[in-house]
mmCIF file of C-alpha atoms in Angstrom:
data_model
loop_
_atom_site.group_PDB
_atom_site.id
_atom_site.type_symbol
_atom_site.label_atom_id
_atom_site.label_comp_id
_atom_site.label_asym_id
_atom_site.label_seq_id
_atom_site.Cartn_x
_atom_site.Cartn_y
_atom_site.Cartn_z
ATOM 1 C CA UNK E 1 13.300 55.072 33.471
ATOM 2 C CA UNK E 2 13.026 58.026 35.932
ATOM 3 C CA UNK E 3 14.975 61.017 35.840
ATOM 4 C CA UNK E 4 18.911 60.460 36.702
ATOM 5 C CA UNK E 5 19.390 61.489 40.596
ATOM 6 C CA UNK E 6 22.389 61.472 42.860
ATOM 7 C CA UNK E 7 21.585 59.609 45.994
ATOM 8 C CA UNK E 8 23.119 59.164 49.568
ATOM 9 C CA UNK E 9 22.024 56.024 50.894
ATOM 10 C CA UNK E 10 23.228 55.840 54.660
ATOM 11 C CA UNK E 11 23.313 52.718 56.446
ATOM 12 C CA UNK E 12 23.389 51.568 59.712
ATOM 13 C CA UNK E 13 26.876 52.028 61.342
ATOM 14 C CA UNK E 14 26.842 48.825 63.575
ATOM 15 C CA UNK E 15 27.212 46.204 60.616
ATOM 16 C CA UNK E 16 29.203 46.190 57.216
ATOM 17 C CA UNK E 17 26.730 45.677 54.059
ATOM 18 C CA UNK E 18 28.130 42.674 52.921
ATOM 19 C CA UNK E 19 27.331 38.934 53.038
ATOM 20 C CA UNK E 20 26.352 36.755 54.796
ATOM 21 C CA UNK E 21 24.339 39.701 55.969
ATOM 22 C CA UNK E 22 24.082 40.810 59.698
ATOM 23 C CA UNK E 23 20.236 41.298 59.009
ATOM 24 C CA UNK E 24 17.205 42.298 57.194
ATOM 25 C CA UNK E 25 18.010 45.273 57.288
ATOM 26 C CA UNK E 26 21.723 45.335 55.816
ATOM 27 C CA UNK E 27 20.262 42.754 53.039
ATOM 28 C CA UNK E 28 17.741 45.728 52.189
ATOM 29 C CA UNK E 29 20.058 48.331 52.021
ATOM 30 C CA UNK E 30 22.492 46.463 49.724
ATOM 31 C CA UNK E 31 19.685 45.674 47.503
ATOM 32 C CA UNK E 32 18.261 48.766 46.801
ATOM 33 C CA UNK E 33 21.884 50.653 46.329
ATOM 34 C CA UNK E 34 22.301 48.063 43.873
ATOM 35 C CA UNK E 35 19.089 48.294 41.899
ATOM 36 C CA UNK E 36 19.264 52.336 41.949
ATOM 37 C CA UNK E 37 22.756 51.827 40.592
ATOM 38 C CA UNK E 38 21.115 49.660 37.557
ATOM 39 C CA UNK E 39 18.664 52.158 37.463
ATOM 40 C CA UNK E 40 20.928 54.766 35.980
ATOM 41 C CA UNK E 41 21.452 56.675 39.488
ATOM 42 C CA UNK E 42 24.760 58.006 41.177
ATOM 43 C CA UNK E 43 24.333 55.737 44.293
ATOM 44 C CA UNK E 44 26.616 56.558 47.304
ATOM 45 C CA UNK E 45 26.157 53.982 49.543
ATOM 46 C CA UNK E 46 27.336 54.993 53.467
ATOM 47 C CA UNK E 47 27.682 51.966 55.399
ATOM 48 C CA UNK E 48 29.753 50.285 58.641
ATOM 49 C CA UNK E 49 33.359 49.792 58.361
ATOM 50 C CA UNK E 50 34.042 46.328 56.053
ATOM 51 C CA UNK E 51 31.499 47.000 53.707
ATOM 52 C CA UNK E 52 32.126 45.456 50.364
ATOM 53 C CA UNK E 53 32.141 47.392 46.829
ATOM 54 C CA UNK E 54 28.889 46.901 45.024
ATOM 55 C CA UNK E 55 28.366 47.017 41.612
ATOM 56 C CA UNK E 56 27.963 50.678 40.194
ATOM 57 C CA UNK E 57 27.624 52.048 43.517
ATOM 58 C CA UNK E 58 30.478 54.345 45.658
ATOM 59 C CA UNK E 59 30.666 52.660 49.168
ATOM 60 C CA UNK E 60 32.240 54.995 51.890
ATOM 61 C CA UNK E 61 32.752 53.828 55.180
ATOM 62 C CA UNK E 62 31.117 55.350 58.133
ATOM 63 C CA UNK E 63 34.231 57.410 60.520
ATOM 64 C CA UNK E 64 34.785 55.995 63.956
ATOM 65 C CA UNK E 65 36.966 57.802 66.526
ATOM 66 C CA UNK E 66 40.115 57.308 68.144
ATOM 67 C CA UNK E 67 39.746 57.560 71.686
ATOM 68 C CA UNK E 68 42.669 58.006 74.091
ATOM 69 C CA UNK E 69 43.023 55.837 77.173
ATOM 70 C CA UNK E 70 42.086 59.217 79.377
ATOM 71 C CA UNK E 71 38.771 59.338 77.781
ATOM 72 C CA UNK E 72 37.916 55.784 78.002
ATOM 73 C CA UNK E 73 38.568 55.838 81.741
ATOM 74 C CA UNK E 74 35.934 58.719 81.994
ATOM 75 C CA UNK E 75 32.837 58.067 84.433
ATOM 76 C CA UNK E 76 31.060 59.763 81.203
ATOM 77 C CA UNK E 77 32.119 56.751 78.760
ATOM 78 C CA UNK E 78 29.410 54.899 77.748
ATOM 79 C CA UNK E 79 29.930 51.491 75.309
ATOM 80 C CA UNK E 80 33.008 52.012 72.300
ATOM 81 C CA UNK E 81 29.717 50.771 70.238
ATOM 82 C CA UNK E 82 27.563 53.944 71.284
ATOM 83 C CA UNK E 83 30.709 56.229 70.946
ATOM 84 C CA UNK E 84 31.427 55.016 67.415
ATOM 85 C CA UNK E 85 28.094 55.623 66.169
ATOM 86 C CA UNK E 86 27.099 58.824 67.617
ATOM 87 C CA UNK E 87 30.816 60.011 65.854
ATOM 88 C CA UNK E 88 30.303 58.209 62.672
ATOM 89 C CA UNK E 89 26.573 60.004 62.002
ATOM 90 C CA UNK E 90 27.830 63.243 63.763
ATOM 91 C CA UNK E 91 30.533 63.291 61.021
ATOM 92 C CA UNK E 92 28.712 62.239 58.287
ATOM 93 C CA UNK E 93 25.971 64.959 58.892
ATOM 94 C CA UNK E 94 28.285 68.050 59.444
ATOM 95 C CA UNK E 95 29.505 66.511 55.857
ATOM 96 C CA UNK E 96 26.919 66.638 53.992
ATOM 97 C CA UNK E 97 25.255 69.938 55.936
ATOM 98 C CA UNK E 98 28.307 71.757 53.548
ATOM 99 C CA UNK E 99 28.119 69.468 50.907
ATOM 100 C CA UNK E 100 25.510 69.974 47.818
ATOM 101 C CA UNK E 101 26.887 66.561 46.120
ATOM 102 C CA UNK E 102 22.994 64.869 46.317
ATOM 103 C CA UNK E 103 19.724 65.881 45.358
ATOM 104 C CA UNK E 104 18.353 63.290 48.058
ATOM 105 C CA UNK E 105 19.646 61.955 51.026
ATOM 106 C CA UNK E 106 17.908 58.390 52.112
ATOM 107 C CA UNK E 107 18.199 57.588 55.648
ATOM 108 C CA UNK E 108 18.025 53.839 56.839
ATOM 109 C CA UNK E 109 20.251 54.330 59.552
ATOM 110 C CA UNK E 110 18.078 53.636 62.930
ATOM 111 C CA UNK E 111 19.759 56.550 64.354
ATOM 112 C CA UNK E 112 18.563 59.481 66.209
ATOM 113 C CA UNK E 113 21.213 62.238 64.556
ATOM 114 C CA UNK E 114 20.307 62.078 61.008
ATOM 115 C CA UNK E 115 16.733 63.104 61.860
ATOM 116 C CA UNK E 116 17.673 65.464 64.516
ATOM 117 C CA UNK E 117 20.051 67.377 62.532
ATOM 118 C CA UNK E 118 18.005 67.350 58.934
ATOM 119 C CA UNK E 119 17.691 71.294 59.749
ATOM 120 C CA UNK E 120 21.217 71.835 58.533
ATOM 121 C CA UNK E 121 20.780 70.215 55.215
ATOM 122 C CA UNK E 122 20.080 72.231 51.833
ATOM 123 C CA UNK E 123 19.736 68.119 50.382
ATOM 124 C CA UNK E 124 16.074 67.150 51.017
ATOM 125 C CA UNK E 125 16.235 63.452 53.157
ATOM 126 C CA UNK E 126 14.383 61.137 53.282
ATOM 127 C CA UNK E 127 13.754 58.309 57.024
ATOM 128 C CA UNK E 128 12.616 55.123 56.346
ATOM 129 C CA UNK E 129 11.064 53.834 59.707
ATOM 130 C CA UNK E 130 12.224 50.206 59.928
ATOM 131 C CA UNK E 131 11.379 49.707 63.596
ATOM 132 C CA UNK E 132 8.517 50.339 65.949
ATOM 133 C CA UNK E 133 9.229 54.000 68.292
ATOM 134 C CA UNK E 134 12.030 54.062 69.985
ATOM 135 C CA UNK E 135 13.168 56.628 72.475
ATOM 136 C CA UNK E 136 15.744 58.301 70.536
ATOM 137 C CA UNK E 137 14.028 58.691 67.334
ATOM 138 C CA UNK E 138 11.005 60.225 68.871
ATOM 139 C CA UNK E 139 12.912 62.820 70.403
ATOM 140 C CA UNK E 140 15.421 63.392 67.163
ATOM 141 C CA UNK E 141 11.419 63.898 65.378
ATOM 142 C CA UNK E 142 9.748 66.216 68.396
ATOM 143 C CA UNK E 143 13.331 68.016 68.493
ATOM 144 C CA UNK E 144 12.794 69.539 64.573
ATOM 145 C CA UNK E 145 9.422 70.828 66.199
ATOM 146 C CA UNK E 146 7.561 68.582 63.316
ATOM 147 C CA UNK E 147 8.364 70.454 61.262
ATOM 148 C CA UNK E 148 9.050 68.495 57.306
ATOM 149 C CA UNK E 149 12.919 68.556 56.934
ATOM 150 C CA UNK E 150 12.581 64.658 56.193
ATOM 151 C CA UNK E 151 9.810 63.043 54.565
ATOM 152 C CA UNK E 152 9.066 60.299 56.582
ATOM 153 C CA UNK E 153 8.280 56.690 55.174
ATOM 154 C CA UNK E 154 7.018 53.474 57.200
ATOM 155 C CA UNK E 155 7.856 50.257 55.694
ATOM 156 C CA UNK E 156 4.270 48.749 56.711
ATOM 157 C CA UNK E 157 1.123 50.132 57.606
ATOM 158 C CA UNK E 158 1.577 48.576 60.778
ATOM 159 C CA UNK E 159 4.473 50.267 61.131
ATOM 160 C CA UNK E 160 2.936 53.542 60.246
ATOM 161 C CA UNK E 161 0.167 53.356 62.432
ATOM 162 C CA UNK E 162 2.455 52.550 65.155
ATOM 163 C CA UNK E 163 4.308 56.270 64.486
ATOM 164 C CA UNK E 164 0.826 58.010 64.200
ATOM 165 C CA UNK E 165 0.937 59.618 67.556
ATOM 166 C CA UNK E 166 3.978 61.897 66.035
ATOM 167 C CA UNK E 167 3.789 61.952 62.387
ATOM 168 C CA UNK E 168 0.418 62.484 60.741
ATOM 169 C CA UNK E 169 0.183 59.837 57.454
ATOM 170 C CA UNK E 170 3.539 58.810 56.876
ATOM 171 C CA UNK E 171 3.681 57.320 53.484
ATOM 172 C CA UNK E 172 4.243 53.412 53.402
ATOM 173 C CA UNK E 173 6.717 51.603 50.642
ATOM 174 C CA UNK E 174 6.371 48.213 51.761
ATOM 175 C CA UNK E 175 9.944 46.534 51.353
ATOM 176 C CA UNK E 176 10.678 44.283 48.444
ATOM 177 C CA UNK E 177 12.841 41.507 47.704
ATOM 178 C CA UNK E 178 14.422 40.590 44.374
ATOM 179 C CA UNK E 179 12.343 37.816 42.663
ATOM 180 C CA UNK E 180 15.452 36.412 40.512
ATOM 181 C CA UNK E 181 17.769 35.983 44.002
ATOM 182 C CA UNK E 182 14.674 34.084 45.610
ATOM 183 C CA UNK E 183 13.601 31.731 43.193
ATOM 184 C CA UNK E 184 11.084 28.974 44.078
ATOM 185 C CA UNK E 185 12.113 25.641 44.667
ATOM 186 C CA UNK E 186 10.977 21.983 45.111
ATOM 187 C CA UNK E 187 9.484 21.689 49.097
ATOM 188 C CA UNK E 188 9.485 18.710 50.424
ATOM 189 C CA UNK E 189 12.388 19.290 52.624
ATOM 190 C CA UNK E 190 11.875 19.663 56.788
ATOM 191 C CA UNK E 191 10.434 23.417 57.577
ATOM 192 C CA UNK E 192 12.767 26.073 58.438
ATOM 193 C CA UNK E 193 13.046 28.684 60.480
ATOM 194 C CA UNK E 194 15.878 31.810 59.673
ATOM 195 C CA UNK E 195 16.843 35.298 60.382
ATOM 196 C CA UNK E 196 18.775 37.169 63.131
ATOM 197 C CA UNK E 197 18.588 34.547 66.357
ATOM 198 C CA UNK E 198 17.628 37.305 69.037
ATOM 199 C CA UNK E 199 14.247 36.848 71.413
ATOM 200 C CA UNK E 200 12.453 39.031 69.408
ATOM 201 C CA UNK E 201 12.540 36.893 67.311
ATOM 202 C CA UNK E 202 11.681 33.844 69.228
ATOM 203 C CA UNK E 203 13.402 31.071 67.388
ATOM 204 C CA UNK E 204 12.949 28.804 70.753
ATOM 205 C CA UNK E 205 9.113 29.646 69.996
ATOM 206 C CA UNK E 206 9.733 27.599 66.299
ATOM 207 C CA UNK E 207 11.949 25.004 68.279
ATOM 208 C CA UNK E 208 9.210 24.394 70.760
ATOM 209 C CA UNK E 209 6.797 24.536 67.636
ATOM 210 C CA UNK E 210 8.710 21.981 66.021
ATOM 211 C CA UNK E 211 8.736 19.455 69.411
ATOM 212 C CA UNK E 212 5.072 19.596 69.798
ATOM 213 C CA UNK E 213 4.592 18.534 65.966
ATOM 214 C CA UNK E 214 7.304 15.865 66.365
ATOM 215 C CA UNK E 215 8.763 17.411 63.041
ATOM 216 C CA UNK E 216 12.559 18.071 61.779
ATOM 217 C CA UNK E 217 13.095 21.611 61.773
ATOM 218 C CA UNK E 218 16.039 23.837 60.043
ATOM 219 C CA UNK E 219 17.655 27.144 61.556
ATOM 220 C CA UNK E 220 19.939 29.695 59.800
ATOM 221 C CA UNK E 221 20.931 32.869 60.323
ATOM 222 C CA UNK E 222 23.369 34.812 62.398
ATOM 223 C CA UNK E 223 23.931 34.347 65.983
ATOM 224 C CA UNK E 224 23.207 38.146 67.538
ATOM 225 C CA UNK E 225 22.914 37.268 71.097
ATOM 226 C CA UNK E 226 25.041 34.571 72.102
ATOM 227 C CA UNK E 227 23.425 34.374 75.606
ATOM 228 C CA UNK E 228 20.195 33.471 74.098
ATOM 229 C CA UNK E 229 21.529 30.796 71.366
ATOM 230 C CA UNK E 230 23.791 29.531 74.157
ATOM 231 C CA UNK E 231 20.912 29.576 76.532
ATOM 232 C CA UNK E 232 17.839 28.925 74.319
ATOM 233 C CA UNK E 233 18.322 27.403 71.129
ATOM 234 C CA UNK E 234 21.873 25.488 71.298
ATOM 235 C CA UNK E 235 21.023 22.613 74.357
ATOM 236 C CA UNK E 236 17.703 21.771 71.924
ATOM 237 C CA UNK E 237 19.229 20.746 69.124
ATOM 238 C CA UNK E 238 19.818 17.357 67.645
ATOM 239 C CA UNK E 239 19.373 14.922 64.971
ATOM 240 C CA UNK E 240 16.149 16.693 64.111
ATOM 241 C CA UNK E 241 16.494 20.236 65.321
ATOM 242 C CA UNK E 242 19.590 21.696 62.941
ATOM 243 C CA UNK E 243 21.347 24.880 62.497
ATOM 244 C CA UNK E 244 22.841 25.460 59.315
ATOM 245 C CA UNK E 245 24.809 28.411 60.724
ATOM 246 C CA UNK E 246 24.882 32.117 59.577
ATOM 247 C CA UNK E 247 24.396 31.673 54.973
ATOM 248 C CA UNK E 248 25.130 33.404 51.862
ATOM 249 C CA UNK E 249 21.693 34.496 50.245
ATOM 250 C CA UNK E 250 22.187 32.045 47.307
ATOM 251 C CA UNK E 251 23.009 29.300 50.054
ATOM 252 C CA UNK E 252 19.791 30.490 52.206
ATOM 253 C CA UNK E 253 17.473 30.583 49.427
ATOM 254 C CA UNK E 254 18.455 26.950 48.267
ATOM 255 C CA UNK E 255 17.710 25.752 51.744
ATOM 256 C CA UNK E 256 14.180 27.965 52.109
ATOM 257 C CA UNK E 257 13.063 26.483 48.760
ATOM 258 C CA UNK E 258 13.611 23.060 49.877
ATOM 259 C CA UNK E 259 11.086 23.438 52.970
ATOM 260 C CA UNK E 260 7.609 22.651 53.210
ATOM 261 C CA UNK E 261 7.229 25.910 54.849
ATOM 262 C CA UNK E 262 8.598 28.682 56.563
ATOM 263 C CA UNK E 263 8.093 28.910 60.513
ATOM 264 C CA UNK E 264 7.798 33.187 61.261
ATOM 265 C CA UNK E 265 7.726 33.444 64.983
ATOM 266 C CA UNK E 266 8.107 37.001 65.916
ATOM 267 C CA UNK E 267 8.452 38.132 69.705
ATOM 268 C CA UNK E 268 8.145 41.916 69.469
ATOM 269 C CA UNK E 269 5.498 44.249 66.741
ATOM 270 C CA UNK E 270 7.346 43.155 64.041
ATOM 271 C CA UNK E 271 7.240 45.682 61.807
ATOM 272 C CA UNK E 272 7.720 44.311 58.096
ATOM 273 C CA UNK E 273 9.642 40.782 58.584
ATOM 274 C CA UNK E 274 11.325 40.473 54.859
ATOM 275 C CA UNK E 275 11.526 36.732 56.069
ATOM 276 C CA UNK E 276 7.912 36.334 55.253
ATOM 277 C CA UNK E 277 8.516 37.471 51.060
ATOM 278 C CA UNK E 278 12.153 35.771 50.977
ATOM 279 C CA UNK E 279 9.869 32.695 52.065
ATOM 280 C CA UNK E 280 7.150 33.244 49.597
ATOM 281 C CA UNK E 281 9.152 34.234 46.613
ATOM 282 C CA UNK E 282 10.648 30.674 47.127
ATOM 283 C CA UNK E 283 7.349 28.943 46.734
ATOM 284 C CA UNK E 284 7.391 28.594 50.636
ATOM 285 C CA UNK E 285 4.324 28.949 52.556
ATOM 286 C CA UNK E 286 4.589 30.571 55.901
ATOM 287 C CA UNK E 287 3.445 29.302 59.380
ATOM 288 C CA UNK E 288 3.950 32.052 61.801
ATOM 289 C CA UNK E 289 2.142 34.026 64.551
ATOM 290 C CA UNK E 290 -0.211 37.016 64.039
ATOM 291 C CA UNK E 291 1.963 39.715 65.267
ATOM 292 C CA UNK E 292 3.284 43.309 63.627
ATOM 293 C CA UNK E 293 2.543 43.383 59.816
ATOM 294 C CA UNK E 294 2.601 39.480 59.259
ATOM 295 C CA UNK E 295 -0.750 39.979 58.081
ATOM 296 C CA UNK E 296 -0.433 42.588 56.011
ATOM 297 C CA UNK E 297 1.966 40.565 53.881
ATOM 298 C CA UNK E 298 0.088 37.359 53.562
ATOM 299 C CA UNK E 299 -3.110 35.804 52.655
ATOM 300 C CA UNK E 300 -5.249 32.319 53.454
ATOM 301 C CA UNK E 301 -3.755 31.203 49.592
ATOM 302 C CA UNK E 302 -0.055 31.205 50.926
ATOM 303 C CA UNK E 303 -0.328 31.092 54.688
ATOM 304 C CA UNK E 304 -1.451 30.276 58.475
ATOM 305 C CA UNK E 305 -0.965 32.689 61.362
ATOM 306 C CA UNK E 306 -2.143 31.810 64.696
ATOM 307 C CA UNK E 307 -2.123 34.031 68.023
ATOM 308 C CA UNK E 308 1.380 35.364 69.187
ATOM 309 C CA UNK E 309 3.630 33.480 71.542
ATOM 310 C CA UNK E 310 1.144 29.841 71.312
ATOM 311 C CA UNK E 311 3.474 27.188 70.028
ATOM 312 C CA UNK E 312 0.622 24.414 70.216
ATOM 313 C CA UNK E 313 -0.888 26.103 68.253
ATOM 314 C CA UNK E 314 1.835 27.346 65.139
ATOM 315 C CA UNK E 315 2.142 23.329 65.855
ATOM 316 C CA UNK E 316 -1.165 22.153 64.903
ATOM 317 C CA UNK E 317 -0.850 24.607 62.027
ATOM 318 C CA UNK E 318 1.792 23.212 60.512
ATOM 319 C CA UNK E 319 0.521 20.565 58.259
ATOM 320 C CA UNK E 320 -2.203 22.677 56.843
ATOM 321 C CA UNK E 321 0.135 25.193 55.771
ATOM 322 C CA UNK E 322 2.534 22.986 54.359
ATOM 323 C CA UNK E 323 0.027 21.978 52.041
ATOM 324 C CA UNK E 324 -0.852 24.973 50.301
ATOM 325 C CA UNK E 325 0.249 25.391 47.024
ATOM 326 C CA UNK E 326 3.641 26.652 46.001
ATOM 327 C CA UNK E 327 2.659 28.648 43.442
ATOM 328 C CA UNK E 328 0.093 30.176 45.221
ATOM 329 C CA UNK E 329 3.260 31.437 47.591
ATOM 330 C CA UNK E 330 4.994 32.667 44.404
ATOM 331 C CA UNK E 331 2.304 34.764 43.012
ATOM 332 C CA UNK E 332 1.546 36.339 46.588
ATOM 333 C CA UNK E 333 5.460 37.434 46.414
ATOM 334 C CA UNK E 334 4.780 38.718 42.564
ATOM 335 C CA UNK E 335 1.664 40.617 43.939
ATOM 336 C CA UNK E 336 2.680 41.876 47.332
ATOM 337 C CA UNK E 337 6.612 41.894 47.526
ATOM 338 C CA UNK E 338 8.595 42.471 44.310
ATOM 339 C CA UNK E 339 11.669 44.538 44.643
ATOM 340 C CA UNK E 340 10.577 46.249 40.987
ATOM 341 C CA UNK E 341 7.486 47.943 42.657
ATOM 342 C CA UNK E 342 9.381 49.318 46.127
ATOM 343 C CA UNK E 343 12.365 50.931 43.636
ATOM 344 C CA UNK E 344 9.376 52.772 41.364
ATOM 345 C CA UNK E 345 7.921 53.611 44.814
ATOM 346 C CA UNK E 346 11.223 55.271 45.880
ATOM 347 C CA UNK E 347 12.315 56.780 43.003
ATOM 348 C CA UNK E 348 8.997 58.893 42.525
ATOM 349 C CA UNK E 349 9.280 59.931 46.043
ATOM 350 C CA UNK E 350 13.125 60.560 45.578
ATOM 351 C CA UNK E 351 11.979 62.902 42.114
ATOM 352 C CA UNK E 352 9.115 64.507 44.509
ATOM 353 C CA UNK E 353 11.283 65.748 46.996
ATOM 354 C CA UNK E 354 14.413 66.946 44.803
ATOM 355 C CA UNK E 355 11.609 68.810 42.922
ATOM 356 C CA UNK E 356 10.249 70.311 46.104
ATOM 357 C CA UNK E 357 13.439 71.628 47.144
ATOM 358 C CA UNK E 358 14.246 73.241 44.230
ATOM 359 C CA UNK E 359 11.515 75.053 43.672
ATOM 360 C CA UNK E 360 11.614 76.235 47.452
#
């Protein structure tokens, strides 16, 4: 057991942590509150409005504003989703610039004002990159001058690599998932394909996948852009082509241990893809393209990647992946992915920092 700590976790604003989660993302953050919280820590947890109460941890939703019908009517407005976030993170920084309440601040948040103001903390913080760059986190980082008022941390090496041009060697935690939620299960069942269905994600890539192969093929997972699941993924399916709609984890993890395998078909530098050890940790070998970190997580015992964006060919990959063994999958999620080894990651870092400050 490490050293007890009092830690902000802050969340992303545009989604509650609660299930059935919005994302990756929001199923990560709710984890590791939780498993700080069993660690002994005083977990704060900062997340959208509807977030649920977790066990052991303090959940305080994120402040949005009430705007009058004047300011809404500006030329200046921009969406009520932008508005709301800039004033939830706006308040929650000015908070905790006069607040000494943590000895570590750990920022999954996505957005640019954490990072930017970090020079008005005395509480050392801590920025998980999630995401490839993005405009408004590089200039949040070149604003602070690069200067280290937050230790950086990229959730790949991918990831990291891809941040190199403005951060020299940030560290890497890859994410983890919780080996007793995803248990391994039977196969046999049709593939599946599940997570957020966006075009980065390229679920019509796994439907087309599915069509050339002539196989069944099982979707979950929320609908975030209606256009494209209206569009895209909604006139292809049938008898054989399924969605099982947006599921609890328990409910998900029953239905990813029942497939042969797992199809990953990422559209954009994907930059972890916790789909890929949910999979594995279920005994489920992956099919899925050679794009972002996919092949940092994996190996020949427990999967098949084939070039980005070729659907012939995640096709013709199909059967040989479905028959690797299960347990092979298992161990790779024991080796590579277990939620024990990113919490002993973080909370060294978190004992690091807090030590760092106070000796400064």
């Amino acid at each position: 057991m490490s050293e007890h700590l009092r830690i902000a976790v802050l969340a992303a604003a545009r989604h509650p942590i609660r299930e059935p989660f919005a994302g990756g993302l929001e199923a990560h953050v709710h984890s590791l509150a939780v498993s700080l919280a069993a660690r002994g820590h005083d977990v704060v947890l900062f997340g959208g409005p509807g977030s649920e109460p977790l066990a052991g941890v303090r959940v305080r939703g994120l402040a949005r504003p009430t705007l009058s019908a004047a300011a809404c009517a500006d030329a200046s407005m921009t969406s009520v989703e932008q508005v709301g976030e800039h004033h939830a993170y706006l308040r929650l920084m000015l908070e905790l610039s006069a607040s000494d309440e943590f000895d570590v601040i750990h920022n999954h948040s996505l957005h640019y004002l954490p990072i930017a103001m970090a020079p008005a903390l005395s509480t050392p913080m801590i920025t998980t990159l999630h995401t490839p760059p993005t405009p408004w986190l590089e200039s949040a980082i070149q604003a602070t001058n690069g200067t280290s008022l937050t230790t950086f941390v990229a959730v790949s090496r991918h990831t990291a690599r891809a941040w190199s041009h403005l951060l020299r060697s940030p560290r890497v935690v890859h994410n983890g998932v919780d080996l007793e939620r995803w248990r391994p299960g039977p196969g046999g069942g049709p593939p599946i394909w599940f997570g957020r269905i966006t075009p980065e994600k390229g679920t019509h890539l796994a439907i087309e996948a599915a069509e050339h192969a002539e196989e069944y093929l099982s979707i979950a997972g929320p609908v975030s852009d209606r256009d494209y699941f209206d569009f895209e993924v909604k006139p292809r399916l049938n008898e054989k082509i399924r969605y099982l709609g947006h599921l609890s984890r328990a409910e998900l993890a029953r239905h990813v241990g029942r497939a042969r395998t797992a199809l990953i078909t990422p559209c954009w530098e994907e930059p972890y893809g916790l789909v890929v050890m949910e999979a594995l940790a279920c005994g489920t070998p992956v099919c899925g393209f050679d794009r972002g970190a996919l092949a940092e997580l994996v190996d020949d015992s427990c999967a098949r990647l084939v070039a980005p964006d070729d659907a012939r060919a995640l096709a013709k990959a199909l059967p040989v992946a479905a028959s690797l063994a299960r347990s092979d999958a298992r161990a790779r999620a024991e080796r590579a992915g277990a939620q024990t080894c990113m919490i002993a990651s973080y909370e060294r870092l978190y004992a690091e920092v807090a030590r760092e400050r106070a000796r400064a």
